[in-house]
Coordinates of C-alpha atoms and ligand atoms in Angstrom, one line a residue:
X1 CA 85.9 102.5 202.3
X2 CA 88.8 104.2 204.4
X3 CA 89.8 107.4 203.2
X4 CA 93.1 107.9 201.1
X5 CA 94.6 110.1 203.0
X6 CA 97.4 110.3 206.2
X7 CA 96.8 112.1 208.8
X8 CA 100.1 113.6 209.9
X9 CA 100.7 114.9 213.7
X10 CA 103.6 117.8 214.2
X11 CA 104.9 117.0 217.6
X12 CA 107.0 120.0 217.5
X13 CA 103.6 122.4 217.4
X14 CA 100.4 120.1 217.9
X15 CA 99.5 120.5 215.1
X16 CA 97.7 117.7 213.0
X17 CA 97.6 118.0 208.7
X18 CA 95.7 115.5 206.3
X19 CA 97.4 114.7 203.4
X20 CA 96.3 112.8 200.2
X21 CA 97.7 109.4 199.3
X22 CA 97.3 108.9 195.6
X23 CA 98.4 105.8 193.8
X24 CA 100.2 104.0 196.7
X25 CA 102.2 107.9 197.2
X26 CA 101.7 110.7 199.2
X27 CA 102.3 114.3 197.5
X28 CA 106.2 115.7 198.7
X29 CA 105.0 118.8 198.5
X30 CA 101.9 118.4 200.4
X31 CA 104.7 118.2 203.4
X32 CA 105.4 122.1 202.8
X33 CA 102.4 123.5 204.6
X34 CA 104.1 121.6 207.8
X35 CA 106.0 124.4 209.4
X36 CA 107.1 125.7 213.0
X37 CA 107.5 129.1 211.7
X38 CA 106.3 131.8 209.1
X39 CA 109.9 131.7 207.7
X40 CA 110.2 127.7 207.8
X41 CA 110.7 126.5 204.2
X42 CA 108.3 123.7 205.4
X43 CA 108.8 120.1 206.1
X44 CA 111.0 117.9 203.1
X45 CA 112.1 114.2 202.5
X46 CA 115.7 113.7 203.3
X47 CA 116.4 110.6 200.7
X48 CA 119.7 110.1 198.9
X49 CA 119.6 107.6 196.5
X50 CA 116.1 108.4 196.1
X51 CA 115.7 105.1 198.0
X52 CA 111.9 105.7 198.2
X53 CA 110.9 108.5 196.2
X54 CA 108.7 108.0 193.0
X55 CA 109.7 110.5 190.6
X56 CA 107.9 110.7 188.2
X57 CA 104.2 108.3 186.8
X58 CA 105.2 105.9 184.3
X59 CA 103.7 103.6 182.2
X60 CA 106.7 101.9 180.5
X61 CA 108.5 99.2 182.6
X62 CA 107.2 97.0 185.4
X63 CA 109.3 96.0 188.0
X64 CA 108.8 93.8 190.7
X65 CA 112.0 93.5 192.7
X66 CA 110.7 90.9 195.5
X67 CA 108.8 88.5 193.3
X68 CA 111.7 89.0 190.1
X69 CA 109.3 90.0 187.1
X70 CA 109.9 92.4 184.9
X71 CA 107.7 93.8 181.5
X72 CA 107.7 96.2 179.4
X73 CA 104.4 97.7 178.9
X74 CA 103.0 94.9 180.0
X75 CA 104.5 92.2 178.5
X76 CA 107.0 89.8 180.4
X77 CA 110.6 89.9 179.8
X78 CA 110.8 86.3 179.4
X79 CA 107.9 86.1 176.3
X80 CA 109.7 89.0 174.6
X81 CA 113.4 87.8 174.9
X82 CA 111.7 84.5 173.1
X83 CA 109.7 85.8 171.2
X84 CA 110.1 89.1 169.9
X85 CA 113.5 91.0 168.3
X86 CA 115.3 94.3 169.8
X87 CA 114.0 96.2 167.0
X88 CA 109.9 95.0 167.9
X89 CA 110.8 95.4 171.6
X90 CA 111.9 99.2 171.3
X91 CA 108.5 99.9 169.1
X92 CA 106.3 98.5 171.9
X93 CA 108.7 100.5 174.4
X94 CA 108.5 103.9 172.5
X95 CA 104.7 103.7 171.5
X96 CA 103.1 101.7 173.9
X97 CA 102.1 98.7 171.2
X98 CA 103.4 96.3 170.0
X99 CA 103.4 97.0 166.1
X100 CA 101.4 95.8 163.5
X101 CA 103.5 94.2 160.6
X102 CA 103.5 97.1 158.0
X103 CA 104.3 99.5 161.3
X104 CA 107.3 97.0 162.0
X105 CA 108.6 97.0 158.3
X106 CA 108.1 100.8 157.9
X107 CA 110.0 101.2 161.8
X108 CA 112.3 98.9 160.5
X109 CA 113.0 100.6 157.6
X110 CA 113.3 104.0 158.9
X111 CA 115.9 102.6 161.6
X112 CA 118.0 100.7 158.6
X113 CA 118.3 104.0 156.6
X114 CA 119.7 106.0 159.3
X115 CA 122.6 103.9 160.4
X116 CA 125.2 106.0 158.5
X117 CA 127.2 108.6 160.3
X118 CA 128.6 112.1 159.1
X119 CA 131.9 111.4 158.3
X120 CA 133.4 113.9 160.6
X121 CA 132.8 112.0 163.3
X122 CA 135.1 110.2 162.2
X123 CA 137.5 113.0 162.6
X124 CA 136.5 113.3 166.0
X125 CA 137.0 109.3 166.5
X126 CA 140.7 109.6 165.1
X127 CA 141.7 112.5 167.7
X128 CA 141.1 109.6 170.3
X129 CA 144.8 108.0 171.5
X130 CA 144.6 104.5 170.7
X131 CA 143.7 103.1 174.1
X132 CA 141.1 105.5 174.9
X133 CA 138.1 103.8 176.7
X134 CA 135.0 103.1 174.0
X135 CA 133.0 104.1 176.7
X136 CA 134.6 107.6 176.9
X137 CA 134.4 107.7 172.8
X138 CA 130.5 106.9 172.9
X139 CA 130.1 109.4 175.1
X140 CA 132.0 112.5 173.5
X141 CA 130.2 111.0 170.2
X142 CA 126.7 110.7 170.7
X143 CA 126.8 114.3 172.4
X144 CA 128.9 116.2 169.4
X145 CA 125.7 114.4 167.5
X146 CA 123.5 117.4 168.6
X147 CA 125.9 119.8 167.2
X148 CA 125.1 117.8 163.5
X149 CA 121.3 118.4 164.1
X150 CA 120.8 121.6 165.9
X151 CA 117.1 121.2 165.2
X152 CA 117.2 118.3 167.8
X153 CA 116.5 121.4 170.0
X154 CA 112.9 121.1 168.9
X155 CA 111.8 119.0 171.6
X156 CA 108.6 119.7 171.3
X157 CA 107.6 119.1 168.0
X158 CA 106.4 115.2 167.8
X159 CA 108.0 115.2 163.9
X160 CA 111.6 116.2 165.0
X161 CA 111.7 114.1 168.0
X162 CA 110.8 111.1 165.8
X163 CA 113.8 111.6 163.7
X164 CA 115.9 111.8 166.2
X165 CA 114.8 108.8 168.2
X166 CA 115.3 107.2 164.1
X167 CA 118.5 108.6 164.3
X168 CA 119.8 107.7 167.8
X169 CA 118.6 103.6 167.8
X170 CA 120.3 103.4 164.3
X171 CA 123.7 105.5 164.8
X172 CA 124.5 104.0 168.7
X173 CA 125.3 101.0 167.0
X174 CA 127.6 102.4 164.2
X175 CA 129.4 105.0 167.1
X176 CA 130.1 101.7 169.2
X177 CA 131.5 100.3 166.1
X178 CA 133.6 103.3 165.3
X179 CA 135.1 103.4 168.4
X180 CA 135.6 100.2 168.7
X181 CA 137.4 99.5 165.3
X182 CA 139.7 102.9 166.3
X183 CA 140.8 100.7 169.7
X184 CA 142.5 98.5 167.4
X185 CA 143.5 100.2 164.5
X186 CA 141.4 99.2 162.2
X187 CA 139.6 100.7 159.4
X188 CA 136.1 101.9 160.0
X189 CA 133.3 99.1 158.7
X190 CA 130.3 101.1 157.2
X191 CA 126.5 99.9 157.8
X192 CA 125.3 97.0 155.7
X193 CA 121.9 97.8 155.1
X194 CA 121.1 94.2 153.8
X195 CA 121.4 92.6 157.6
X196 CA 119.3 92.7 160.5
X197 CA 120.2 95.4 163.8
X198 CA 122.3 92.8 165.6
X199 CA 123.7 91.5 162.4
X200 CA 124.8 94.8 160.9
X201 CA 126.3 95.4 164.5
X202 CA 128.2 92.0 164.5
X203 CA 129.5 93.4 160.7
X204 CA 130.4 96.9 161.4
X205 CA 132.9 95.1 164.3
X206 CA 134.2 92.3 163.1
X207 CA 134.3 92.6 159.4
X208 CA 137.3 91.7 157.6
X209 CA 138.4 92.0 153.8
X210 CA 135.7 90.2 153.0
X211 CA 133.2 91.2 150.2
X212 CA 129.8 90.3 152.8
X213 CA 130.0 89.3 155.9
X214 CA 128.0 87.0 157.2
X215 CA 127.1 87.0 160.9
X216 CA 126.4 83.5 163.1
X217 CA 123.0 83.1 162.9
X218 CA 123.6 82.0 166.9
X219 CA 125.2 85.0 167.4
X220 CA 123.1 87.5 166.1
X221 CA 120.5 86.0 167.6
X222 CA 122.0 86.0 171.3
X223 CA 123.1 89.7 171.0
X224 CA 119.2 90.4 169.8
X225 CA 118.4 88.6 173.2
X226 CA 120.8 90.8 175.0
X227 CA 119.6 93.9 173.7
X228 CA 115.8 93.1 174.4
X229 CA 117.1 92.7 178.2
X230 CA 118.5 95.6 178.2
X231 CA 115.6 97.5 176.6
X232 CA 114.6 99.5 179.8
X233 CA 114.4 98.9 183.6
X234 CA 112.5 102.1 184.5
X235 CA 114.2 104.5 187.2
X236 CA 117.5 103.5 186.8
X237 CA 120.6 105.7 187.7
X238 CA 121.1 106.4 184.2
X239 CA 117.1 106.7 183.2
X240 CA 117.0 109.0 186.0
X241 CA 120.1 110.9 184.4
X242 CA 118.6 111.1 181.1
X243 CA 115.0 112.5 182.2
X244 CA 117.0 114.8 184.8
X245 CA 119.2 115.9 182.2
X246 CA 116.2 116.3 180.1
X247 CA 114.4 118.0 182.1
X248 CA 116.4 121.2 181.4
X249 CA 115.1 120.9 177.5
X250 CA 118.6 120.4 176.4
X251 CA 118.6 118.6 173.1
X252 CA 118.1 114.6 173.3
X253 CA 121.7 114.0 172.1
X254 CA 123.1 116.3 175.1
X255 CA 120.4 114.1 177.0
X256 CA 121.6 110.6 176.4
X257 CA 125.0 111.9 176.4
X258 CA 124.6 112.4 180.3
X259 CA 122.8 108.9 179.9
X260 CA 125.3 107.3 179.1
X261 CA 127.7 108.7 181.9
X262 CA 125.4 107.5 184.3
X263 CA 125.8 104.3 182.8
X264 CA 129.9 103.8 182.4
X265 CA 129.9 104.1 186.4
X266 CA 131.1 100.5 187.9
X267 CA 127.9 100.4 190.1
X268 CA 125.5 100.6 187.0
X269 CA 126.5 99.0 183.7
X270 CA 129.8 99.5 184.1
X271 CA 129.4 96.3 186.7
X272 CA 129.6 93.7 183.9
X273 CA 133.5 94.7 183.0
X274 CA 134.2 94.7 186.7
X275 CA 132.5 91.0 186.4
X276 CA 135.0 89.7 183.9
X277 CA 138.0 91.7 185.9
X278 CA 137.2 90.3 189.4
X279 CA 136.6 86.4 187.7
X280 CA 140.0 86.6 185.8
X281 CA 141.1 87.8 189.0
X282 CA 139.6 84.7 190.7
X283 CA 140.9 82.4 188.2
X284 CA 139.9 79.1 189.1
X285 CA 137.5 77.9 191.1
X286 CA 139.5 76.9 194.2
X287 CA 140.2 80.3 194.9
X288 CA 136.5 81.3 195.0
X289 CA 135.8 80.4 198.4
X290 CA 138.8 82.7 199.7
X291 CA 137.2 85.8 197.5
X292 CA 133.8 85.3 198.9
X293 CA 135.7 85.7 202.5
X294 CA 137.1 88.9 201.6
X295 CA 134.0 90.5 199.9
X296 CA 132.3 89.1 203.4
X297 CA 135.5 91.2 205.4
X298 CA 134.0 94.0 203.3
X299 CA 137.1 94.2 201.2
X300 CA 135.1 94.8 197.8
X301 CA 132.0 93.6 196.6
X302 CA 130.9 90.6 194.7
X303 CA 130.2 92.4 191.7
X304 CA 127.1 91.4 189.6
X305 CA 125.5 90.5 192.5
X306 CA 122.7 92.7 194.5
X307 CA 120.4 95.3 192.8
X308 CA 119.0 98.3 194.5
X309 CA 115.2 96.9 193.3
X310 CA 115.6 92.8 193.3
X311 CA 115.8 91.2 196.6
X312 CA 115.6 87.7 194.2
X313 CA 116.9 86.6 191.1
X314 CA 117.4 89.2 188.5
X315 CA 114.6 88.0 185.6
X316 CA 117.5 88.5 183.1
X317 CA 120.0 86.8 184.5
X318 CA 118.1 83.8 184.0
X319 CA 117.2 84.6 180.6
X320 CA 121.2 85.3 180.0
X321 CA 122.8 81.8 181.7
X322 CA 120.2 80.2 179.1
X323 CA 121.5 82.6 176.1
X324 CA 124.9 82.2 177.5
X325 CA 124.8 78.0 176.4
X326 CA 124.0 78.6 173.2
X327 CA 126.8 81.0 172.6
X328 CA 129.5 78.1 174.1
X329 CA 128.1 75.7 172.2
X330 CA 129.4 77.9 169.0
X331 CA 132.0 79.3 170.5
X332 CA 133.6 76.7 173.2
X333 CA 132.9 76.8 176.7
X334 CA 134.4 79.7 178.3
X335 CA 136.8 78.9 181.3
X336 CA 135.3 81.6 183.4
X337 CA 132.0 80.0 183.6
X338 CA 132.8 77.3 186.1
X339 CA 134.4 80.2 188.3
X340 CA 131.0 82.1 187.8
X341 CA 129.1 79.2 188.7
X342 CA 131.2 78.6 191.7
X343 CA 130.8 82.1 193.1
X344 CA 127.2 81.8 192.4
X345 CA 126.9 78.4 194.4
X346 CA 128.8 79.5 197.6
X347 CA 127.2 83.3 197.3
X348 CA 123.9 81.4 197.1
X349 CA 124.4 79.2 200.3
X350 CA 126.2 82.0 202.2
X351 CA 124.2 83.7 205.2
X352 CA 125.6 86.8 204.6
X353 CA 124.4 86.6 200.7
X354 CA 120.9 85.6 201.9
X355 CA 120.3 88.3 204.6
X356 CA 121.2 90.5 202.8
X357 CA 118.9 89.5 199.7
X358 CA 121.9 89.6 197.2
X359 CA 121.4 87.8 194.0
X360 CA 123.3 87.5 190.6
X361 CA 122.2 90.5 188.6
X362 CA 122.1 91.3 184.6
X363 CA 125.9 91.7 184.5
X364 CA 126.7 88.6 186.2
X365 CA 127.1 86.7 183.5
X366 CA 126.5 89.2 180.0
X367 CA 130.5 89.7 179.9
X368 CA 131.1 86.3 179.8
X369 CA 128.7 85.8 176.7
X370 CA 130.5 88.9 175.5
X371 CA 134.1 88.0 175.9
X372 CA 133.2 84.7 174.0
X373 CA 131.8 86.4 170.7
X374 CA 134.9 88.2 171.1
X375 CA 134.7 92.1 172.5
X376 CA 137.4 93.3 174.8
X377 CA 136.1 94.5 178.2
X378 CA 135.8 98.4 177.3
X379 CA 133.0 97.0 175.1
X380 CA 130.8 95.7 177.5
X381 CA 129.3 99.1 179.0
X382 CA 128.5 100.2 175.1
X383 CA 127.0 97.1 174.5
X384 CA 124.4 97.9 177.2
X385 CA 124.4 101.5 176.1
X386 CA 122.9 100.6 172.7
X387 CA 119.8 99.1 173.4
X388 CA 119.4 101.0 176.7
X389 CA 118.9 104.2 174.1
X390 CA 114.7 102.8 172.8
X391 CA 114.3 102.6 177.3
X392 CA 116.1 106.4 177.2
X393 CA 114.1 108.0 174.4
X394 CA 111.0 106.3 175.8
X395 CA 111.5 107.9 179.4
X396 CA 112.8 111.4 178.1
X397 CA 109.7 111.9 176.1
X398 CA 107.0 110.4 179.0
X399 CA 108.4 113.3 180.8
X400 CA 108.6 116.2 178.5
X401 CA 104.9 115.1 177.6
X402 CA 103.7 114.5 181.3
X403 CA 102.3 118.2 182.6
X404 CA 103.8 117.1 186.5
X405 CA 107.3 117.2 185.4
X406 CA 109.6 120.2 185.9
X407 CA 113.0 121.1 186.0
X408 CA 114.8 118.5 188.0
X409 CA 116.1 120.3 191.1
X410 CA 116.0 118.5 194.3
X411 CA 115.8 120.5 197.8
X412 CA 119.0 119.7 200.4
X413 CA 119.5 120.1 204.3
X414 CA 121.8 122.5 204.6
X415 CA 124.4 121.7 207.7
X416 CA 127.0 124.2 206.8
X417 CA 128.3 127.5 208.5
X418 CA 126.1 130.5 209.2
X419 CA 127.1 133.8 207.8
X420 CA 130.9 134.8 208.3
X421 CA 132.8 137.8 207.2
X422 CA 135.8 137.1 204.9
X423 CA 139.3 137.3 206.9
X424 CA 142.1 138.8 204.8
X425 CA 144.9 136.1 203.6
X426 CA 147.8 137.6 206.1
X427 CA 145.2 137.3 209.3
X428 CA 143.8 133.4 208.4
X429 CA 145.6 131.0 211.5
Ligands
LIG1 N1 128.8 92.4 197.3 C1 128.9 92.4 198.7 N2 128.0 93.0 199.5 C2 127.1 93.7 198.9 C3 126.9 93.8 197.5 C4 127.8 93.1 196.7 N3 127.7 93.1 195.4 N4 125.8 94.6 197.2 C5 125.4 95.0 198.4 N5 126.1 94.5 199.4 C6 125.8 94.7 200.8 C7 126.3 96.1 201.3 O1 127.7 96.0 201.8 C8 125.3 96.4 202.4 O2 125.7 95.6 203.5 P1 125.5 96.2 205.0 O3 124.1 96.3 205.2 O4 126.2 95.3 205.9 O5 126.2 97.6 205.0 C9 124.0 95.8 201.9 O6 124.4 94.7 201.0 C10 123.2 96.7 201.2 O7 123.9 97.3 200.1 P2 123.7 98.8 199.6 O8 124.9 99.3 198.9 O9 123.1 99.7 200.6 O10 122.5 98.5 198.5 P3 122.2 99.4 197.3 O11 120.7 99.1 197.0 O12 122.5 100.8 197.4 O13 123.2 98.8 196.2 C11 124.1 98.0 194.2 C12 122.8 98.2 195.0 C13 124.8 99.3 194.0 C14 123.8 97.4 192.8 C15 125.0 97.0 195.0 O14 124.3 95.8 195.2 C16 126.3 96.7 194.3 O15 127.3 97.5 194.5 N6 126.5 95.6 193.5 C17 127.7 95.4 192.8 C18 127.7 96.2 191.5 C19 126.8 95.7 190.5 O16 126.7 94.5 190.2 N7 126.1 96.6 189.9 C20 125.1 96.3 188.8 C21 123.7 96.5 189.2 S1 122.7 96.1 187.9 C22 122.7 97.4 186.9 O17 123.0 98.5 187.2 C23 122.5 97.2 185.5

């Protein structure tokens, strides 16, 4: 068998260094002993982006960007989003299993009795203006949380970092709500503990005078298929926030927090309200040739479309334009699909599209199933925010409890000035 190793050759100094390949990687800092000099900080990676550079092992969520599959521990996207719900789905991401059916009803349970917030948040909601993003309210929210359970600092102790994964699934949604009900001046809807995640969701938004409300069956179902999508998709920009973050020790609150900034950004979940933005801009499906042009003239991107890991079709997109018909048929066709559809068509066909491997991602068409149950556009990052939390937790604690990790701190190239001596105000040119 050839050896696992690469044999590395310094042309600067001859020199020639063997260096072990483990699991498909090589070691960065096995690159260190690769000096010129006694005072050379050795040799390092230069890769923003971290474009190749495995940061951590995991054992969560598979990803095959060339061949489109994606599974959580194990288990293909497409079998869970038929077959499983949100709630299941974030067991088998968290533990590793999927549950048994008294470890589902006591999960269940212990996610259902944790949905209520302190009611000061609300106090921190109502100092919000009125058109303040719920993106930007989430944020501020779910980090003042850690200030409610300052022994969330206990990050080590498997007990405390249960409750607050209990805590976290079952309050994002009830924050989102919150936030969003304070958008439009309504009052706050409080957790019915009767319905199921999605449906308590659905109730805590839209509720009206109502005594019980009772969400679509469709509905809730479709959002349950949205959240399982949007479970976890390993080293993510905002995954790689929250275990960064985390890496510090801060308190998981703090952690998902910085999560969830990572995730408002219009090149990570924010994409999907830039979707719905750049088709209203569109507007019909004449006009979509004429975009495509511009994008091509580099004059913005076709949002939605390309992914730093699939070079094919996003798995969940697939899963979504199937979800998305079953929300029309309830809720009427909506208009922006035939411009969607268009742009997909023409993007499809078009060489610069194919070269470049660019293919309708998960926010291609979410916000249009979104906009038809009704949420404004500032609601479409939080609704990918609350299921991405069980994918968060999951990662924060695989790397508090793998012995590898440390304290995030990448190396950089400095390019700067050499050492100058200060020059008094009066004397600067
Ligand atoms: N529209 C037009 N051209 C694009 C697009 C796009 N959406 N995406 C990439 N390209 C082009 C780039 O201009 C570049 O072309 P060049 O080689 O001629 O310079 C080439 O494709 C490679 O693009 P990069 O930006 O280097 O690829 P990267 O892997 O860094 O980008 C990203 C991935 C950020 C997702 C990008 O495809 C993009 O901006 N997409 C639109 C935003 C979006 O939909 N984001 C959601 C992603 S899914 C998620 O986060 C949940």
């Amino acid at each position: 068998m050839a050896a696992e190793t690469l044999t590395i050759t310094d042309n600067r100094t001859g020199k020639t260094y063997q260096v072990a390949i483990r699991d498909g990687a090589i070691n960065a800092l096995d690159l260190r002993q690769i000096r010129v000099s006694e005072d050379d900080l050795g040799l390092a990676a230069y890769d923003p982006g971290f474009m190749n550079t495995a940061s951590c092992y995991s054992r969560i969520t598979y990803v095959d960007g060339d061949r489109g599959i994606l599974r959580y521990r194990g288990y293909p996207i497409e079998q869970l989003a038929e077959k499983s719900t949100y709630l299941e789905t974030a067991y088998l991401i968290l533990y590793g299993e999927l549950p048994t059916k008294s470890q589902l009803a006591e999960w269940t349970r212990n996610i259902t009795l944790h949905t209520i917030l302190h009611e000061n948040i609300k106090k921190i909601i109502d100092a919000f203006h009125h058109d303040a993003h719920t993106m930007g309210m989430l944020i501020s929210m779910v980090g003042a949380l850690s200030t409610f359970y300052p022994e969330s600092k206990n990050i080590f102790d498997a007990e405390s970092r249960l409750k607050q994964t209990h805590r976290l699934i079952a309050k994002m949604p009830t924050l989102a709500a919150f936030a969003y009900r304070h958008s439009i001046g309504m009052p706050y809807a409080y957790p019915d503990n009767d319905l199921s995640y999605t449906g308590n969701f659905l109730n805590m938004l839209f509720k009206m005078t109502e005594l019980k409300y009772q969400p679509h069956p469709v509905l809730e179902k479709a959002l349950d298929v949205l959240f399982i999508l949007h479970a976890d998709h390993e080293q993510n920009c905002s995954t790689n926030a929250m275990r960064g973050v985390g890496s510090s020790h801060v308190d998981p609150y703090s952690a998902i927090a910085a999560a969830n900034a990572a995730l408002y950004g219009p090149l990570h979940g924010g994409a999907n309200e830039q979707v719905l933005k750049m088709l209203i801009e569109i507007g019909s499906k004449d006009k979509v040739p004429a975009f495509v042009e511009k994008v091509k003239r580099g004059e913005g991107r076709l949002m939605g479309f390309g992914h730093r890991v699939y070079k094919n079709y996003d798995p969940r997109a697939r899963i979504i334009k199937r979800t998305a018909d079953s929300v029309f048929e309830v809720k009427g066709r909506n208009p922006l699909l035939d411009v969607a559809l268009e742009l997909e068509r023409i993007a499809l066909q078009d060489d610069y599209f194919i070269r470049r491997k660019l293919y309708p991602n998960v926010d291609f068409y979410s916000g249009l199933i979104y906009q038809s149950m009704g949420f404004p556009v500032e609601m479409f990052p939080v609704l990918f925010a609350i299921p991405r939390t069980s994918g968060w937790i999951a990662q924060w604690e695989e790397m508090l409890l793998d012995s590898e990790q440390k304290l995030a701190r990448p190396r950089q190239v400095y390019k700067g000035h050499e050492t100058r001596d200060y020059v008094a105000v009066e004397k600067r040119g």
